PDB file of C-alpha atoms in Angstrom:
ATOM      1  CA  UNK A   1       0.000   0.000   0.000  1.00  0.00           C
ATOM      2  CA  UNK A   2       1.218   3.624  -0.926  1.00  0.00           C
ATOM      3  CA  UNK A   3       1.576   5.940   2.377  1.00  0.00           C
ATOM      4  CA  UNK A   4       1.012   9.146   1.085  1.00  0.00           C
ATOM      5  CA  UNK A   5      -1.598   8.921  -1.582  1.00  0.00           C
ATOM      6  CA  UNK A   6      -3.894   5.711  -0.441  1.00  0.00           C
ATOM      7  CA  UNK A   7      -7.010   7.827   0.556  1.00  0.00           C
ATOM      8  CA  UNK A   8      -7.651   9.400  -3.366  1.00  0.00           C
ATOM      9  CA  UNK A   9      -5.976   6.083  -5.370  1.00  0.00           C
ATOM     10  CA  UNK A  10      -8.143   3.187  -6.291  1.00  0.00           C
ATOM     11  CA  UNK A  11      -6.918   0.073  -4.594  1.00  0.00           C
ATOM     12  CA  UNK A  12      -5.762  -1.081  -8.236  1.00  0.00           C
ATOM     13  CA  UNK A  13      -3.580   1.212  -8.903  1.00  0.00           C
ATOM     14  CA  UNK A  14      -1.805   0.782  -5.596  1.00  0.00           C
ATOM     15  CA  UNK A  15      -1.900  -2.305  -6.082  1.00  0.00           C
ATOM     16  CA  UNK A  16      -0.192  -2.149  -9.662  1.00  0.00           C
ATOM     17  CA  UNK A  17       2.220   0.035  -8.735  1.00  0.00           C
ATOM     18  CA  UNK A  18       3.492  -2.384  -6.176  1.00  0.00           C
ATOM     19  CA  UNK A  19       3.860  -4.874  -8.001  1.00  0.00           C
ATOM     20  CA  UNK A  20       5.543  -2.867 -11.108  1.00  0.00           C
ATOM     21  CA  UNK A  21       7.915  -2.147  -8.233  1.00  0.00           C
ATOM     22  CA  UNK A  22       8.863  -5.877  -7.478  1.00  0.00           C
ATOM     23  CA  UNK A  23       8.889  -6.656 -10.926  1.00  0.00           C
ATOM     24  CA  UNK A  24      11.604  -4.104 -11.365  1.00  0.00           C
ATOM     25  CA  UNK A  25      13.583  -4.766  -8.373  1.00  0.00           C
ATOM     26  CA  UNK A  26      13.108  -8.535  -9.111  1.00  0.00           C
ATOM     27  CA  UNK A  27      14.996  -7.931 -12.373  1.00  0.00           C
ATOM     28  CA  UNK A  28      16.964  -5.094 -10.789  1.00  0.00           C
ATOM     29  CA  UNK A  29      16.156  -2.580 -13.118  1.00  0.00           C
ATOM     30  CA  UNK A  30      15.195   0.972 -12.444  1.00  0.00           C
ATOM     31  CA  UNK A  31      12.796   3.641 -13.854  1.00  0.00           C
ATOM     32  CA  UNK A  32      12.773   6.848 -14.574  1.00  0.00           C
ATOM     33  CA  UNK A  33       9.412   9.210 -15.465  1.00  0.00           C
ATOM     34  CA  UNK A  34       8.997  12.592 -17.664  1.00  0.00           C
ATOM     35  CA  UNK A  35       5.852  14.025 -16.286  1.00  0.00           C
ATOM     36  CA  UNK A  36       3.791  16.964 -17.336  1.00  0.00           C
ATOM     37  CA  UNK A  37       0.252  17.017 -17.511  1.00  0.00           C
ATOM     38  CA  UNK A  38      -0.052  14.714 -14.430  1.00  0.00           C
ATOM     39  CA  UNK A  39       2.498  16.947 -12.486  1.00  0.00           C
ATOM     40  CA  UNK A  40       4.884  14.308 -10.906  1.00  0.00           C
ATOM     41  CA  UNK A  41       1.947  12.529  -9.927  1.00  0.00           C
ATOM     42  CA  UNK A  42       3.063   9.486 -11.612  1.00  0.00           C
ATOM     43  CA  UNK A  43       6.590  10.036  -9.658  1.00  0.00           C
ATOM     44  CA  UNK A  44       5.313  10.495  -6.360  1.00  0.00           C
ATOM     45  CA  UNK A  45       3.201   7.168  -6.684  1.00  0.00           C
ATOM     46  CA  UNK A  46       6.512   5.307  -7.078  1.00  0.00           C
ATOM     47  CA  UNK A  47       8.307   6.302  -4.368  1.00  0.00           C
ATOM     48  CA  UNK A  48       5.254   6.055  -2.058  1.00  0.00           C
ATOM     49  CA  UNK A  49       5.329   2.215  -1.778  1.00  0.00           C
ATOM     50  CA  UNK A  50       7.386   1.361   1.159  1.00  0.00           C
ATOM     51  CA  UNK A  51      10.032  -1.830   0.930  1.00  0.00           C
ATOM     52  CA  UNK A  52      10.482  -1.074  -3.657  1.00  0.00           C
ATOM     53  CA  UNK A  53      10.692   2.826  -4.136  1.00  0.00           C
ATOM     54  CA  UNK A  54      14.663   2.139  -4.630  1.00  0.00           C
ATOM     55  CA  UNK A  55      13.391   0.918  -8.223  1.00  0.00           C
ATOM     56  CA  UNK A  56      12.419   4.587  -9.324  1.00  0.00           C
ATOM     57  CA  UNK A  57      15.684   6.354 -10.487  1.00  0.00           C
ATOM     58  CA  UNK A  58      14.624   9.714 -11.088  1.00  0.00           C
ATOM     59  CA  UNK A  59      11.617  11.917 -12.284  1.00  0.00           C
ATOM     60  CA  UNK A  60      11.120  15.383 -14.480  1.00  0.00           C
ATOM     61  CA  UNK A  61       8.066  17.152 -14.376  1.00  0.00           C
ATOM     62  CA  UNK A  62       8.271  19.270 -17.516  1.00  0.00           C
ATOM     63  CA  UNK A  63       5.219  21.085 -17.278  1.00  0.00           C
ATOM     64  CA  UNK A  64       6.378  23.852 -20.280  1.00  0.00           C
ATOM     65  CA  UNK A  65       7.789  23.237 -23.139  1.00  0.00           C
ATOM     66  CA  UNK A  66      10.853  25.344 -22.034  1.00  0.00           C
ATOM     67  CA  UNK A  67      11.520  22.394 -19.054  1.00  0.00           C
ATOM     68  CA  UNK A  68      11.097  19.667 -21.794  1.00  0.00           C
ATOM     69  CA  UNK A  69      13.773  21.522 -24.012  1.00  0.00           C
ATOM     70  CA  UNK A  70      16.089  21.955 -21.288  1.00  0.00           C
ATOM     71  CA  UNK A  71      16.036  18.832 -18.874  1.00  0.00           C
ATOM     72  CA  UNK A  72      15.117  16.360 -21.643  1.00  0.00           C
ATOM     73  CA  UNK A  73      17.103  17.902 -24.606  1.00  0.00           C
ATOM     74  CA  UNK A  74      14.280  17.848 -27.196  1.00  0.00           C
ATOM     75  CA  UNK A  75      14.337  20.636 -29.661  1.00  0.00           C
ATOM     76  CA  UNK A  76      11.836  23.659 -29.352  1.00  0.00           C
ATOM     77  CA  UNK A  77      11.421  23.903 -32.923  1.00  0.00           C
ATOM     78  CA  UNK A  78      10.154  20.063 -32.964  1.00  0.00           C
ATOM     79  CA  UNK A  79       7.610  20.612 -29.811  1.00  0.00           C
ATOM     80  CA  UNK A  80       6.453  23.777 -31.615  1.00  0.00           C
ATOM     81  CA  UNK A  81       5.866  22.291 -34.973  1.00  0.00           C
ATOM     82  CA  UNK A  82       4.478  18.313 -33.820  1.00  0.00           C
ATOM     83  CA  UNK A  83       3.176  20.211 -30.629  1.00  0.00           C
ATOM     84  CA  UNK A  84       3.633  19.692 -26.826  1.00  0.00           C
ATOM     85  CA  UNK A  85       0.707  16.977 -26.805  1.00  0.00           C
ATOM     86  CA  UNK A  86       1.875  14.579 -29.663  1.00  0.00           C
ATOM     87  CA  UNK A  87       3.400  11.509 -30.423  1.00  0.00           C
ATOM     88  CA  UNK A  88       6.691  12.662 -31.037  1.00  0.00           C
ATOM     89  CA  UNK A  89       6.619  14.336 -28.182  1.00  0.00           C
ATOM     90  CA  UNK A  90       5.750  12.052 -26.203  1.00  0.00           C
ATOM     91  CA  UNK A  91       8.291   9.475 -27.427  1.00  0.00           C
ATOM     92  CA  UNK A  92      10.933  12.344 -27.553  1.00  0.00           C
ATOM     93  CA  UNK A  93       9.983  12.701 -23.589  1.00  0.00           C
ATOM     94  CA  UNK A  94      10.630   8.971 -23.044  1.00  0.00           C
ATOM     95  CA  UNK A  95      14.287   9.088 -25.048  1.00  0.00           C
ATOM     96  CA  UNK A  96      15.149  12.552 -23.251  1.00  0.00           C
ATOM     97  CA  UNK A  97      14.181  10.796 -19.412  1.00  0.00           C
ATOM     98  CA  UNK A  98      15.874   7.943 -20.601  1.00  0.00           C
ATOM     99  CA  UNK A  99      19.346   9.342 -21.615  1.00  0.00           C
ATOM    100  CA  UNK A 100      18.899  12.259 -18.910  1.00  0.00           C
ATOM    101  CA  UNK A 101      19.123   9.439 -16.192  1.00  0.00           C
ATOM    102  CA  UNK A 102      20.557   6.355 -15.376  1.00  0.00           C
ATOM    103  CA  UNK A 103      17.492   4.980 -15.407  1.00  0.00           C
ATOM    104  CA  UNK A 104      16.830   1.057 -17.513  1.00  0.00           C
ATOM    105  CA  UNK A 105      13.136   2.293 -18.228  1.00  0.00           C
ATOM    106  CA  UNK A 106      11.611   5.635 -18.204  1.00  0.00           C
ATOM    107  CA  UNK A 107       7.717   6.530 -19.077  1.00  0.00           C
ATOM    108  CA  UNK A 108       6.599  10.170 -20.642  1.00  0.00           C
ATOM    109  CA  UNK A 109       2.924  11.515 -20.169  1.00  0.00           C
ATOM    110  CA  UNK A 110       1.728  14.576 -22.083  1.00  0.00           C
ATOM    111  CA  UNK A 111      -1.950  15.700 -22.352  1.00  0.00           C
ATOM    112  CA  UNK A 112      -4.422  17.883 -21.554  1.00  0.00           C
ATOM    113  CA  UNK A 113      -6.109  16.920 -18.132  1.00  0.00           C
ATOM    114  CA  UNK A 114      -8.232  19.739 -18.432  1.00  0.00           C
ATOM    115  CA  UNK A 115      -9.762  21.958 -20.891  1.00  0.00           C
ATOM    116  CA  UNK A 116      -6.599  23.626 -22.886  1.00  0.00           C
ATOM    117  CA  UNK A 117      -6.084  26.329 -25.371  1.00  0.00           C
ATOM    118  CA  UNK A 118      -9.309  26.523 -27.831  1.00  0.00           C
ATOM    119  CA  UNK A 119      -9.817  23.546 -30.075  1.00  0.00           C
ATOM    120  CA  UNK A 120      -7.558  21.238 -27.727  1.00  0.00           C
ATOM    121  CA  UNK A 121      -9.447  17.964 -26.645  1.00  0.00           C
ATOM    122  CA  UNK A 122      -9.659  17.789 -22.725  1.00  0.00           C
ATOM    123  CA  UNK A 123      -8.280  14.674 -21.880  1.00  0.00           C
ATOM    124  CA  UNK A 124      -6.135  13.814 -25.016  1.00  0.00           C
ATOM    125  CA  UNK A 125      -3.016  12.416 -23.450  1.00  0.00           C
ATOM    126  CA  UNK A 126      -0.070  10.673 -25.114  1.00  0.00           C
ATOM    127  CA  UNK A 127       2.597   8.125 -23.401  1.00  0.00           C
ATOM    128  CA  UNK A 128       5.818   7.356 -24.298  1.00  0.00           C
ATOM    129  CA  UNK A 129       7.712   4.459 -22.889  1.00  0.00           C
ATOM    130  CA  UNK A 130      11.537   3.404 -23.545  1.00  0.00           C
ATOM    131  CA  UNK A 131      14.197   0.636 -22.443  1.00  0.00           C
ATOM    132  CA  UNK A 132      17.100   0.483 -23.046  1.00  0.00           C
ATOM    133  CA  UNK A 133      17.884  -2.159 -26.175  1.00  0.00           C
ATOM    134  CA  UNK A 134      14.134  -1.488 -27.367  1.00  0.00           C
ATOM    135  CA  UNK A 135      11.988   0.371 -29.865  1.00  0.00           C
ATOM    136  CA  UNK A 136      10.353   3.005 -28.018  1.00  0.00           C
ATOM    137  CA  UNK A 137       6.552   2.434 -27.022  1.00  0.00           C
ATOM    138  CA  UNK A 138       3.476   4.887 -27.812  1.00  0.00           C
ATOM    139  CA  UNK A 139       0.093   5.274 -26.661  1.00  0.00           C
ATOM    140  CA  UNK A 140      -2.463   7.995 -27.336  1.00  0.00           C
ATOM    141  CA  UNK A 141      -5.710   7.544 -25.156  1.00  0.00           C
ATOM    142  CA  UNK A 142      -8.857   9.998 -25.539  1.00  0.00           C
ATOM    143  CA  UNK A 143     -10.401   9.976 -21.521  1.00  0.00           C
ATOM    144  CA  UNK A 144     -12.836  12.569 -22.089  1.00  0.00           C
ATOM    145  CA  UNK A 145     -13.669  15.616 -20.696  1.00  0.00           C
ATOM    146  CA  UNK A 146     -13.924  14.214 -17.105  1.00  0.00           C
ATOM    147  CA  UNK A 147     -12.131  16.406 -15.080  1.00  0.00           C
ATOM    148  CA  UNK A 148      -8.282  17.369 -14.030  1.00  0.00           C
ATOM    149  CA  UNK A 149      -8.389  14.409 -11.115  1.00  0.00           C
ATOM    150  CA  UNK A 150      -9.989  11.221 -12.980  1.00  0.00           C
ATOM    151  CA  UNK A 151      -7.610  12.000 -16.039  1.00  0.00           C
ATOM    152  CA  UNK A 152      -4.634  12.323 -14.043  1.00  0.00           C
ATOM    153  CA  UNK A 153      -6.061   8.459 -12.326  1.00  0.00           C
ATOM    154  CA  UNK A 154      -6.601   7.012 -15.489  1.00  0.00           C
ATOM    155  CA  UNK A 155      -3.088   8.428 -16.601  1.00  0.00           C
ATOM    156  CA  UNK A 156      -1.783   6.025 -13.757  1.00  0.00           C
ATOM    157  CA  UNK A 157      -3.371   3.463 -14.909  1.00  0.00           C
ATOM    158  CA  UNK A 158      -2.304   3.513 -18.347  1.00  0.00           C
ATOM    159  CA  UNK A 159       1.774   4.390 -17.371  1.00  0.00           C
ATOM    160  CA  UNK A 160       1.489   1.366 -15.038  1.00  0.00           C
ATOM    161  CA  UNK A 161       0.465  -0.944 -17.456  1.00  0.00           C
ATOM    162  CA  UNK A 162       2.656   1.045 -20.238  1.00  0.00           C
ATOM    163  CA  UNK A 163       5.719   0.279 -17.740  1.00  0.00           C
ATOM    164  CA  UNK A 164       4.559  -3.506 -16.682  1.00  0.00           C
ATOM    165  CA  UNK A 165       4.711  -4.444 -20.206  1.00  0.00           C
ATOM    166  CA  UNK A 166       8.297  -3.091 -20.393  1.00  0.00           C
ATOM    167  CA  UNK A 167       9.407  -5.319 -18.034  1.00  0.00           C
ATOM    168  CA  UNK A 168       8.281  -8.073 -19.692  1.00  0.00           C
TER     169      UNK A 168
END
């Protein structure tokens, strides 16, 4: 069980990120996460669950496109022209958290957990997942307009499963 975040997470997310955590420490790899729509959220659930948080290398929340330029080394021009909430973005995330780190596996999430600029779809988000030795992963998912907090749990869901299937 998480410490910190049990009273808002569903039990199965807890539960999945515990046991993403033994998977990884089972196969002693570590994992790294390039946040920005979900804040560090993502982060914060992997170093909540006491006895496996040593599995989670590092996190960047790179909320503006400035942050993902800087701490993840991806071009402006290229977030500008595929913009922030794309798949080459997102993948681009992934890469930059990846080589940024000294992590084996690192997740990206970029989206819109609310409403955005005009003509942006609330709850567009796109994930990114890499490992080392592998073709980077991709997944966009459309959640709806359902709010800043269930988007932000459903991104959880998604990165968990996104990051179990990495370990595989």
């Amino acid at each position: 069980m998480t410490e910190t975040l049990s009273p808002v997470l569903p039990n199965e997310v807890e539960e999945g990120a515990r046991k993403l955590l033994e998977r990884a420490c089972d196969r002693e790899l570590t994992l790294a996460t390039a946040e920005s729509c979900t804040g560090g959220l993502l982060a914060s659930l992997l170093t909540d669950v006491e006895g496996a948080s040593h599995a989670f290398e590092r996190g960047f929340v790179v909320y503006t496109n400035e942050a993902k330029s800087e701490l993840l080394g991806i071009p402006l021009e290229m977030i500008e022209r595929e913009n922030a909430v794309s798949e080459p973005v997102a993948r681009a995330m992934a890469e930059g958290a990846l080589k940024a780190s000294r992590a084996d596996v690192a997740l990206s999430v970029t989206g819109f957990a609310g409403a955005g600029a005009p003509g942006d779809e609330p709850g567009l988000v796109h994930f990114g997942c890499a490992r080392t030795g592998r073709p980077t992963t991709h997944r966009e998912m459309h959640f709806g307009d359902v709010g800043r907090g269930p988007v932000r749990i459903e991104c959880l869901r998604t990165a968990l499963k996104m990051l179990e299937e990495a370990l595989a």
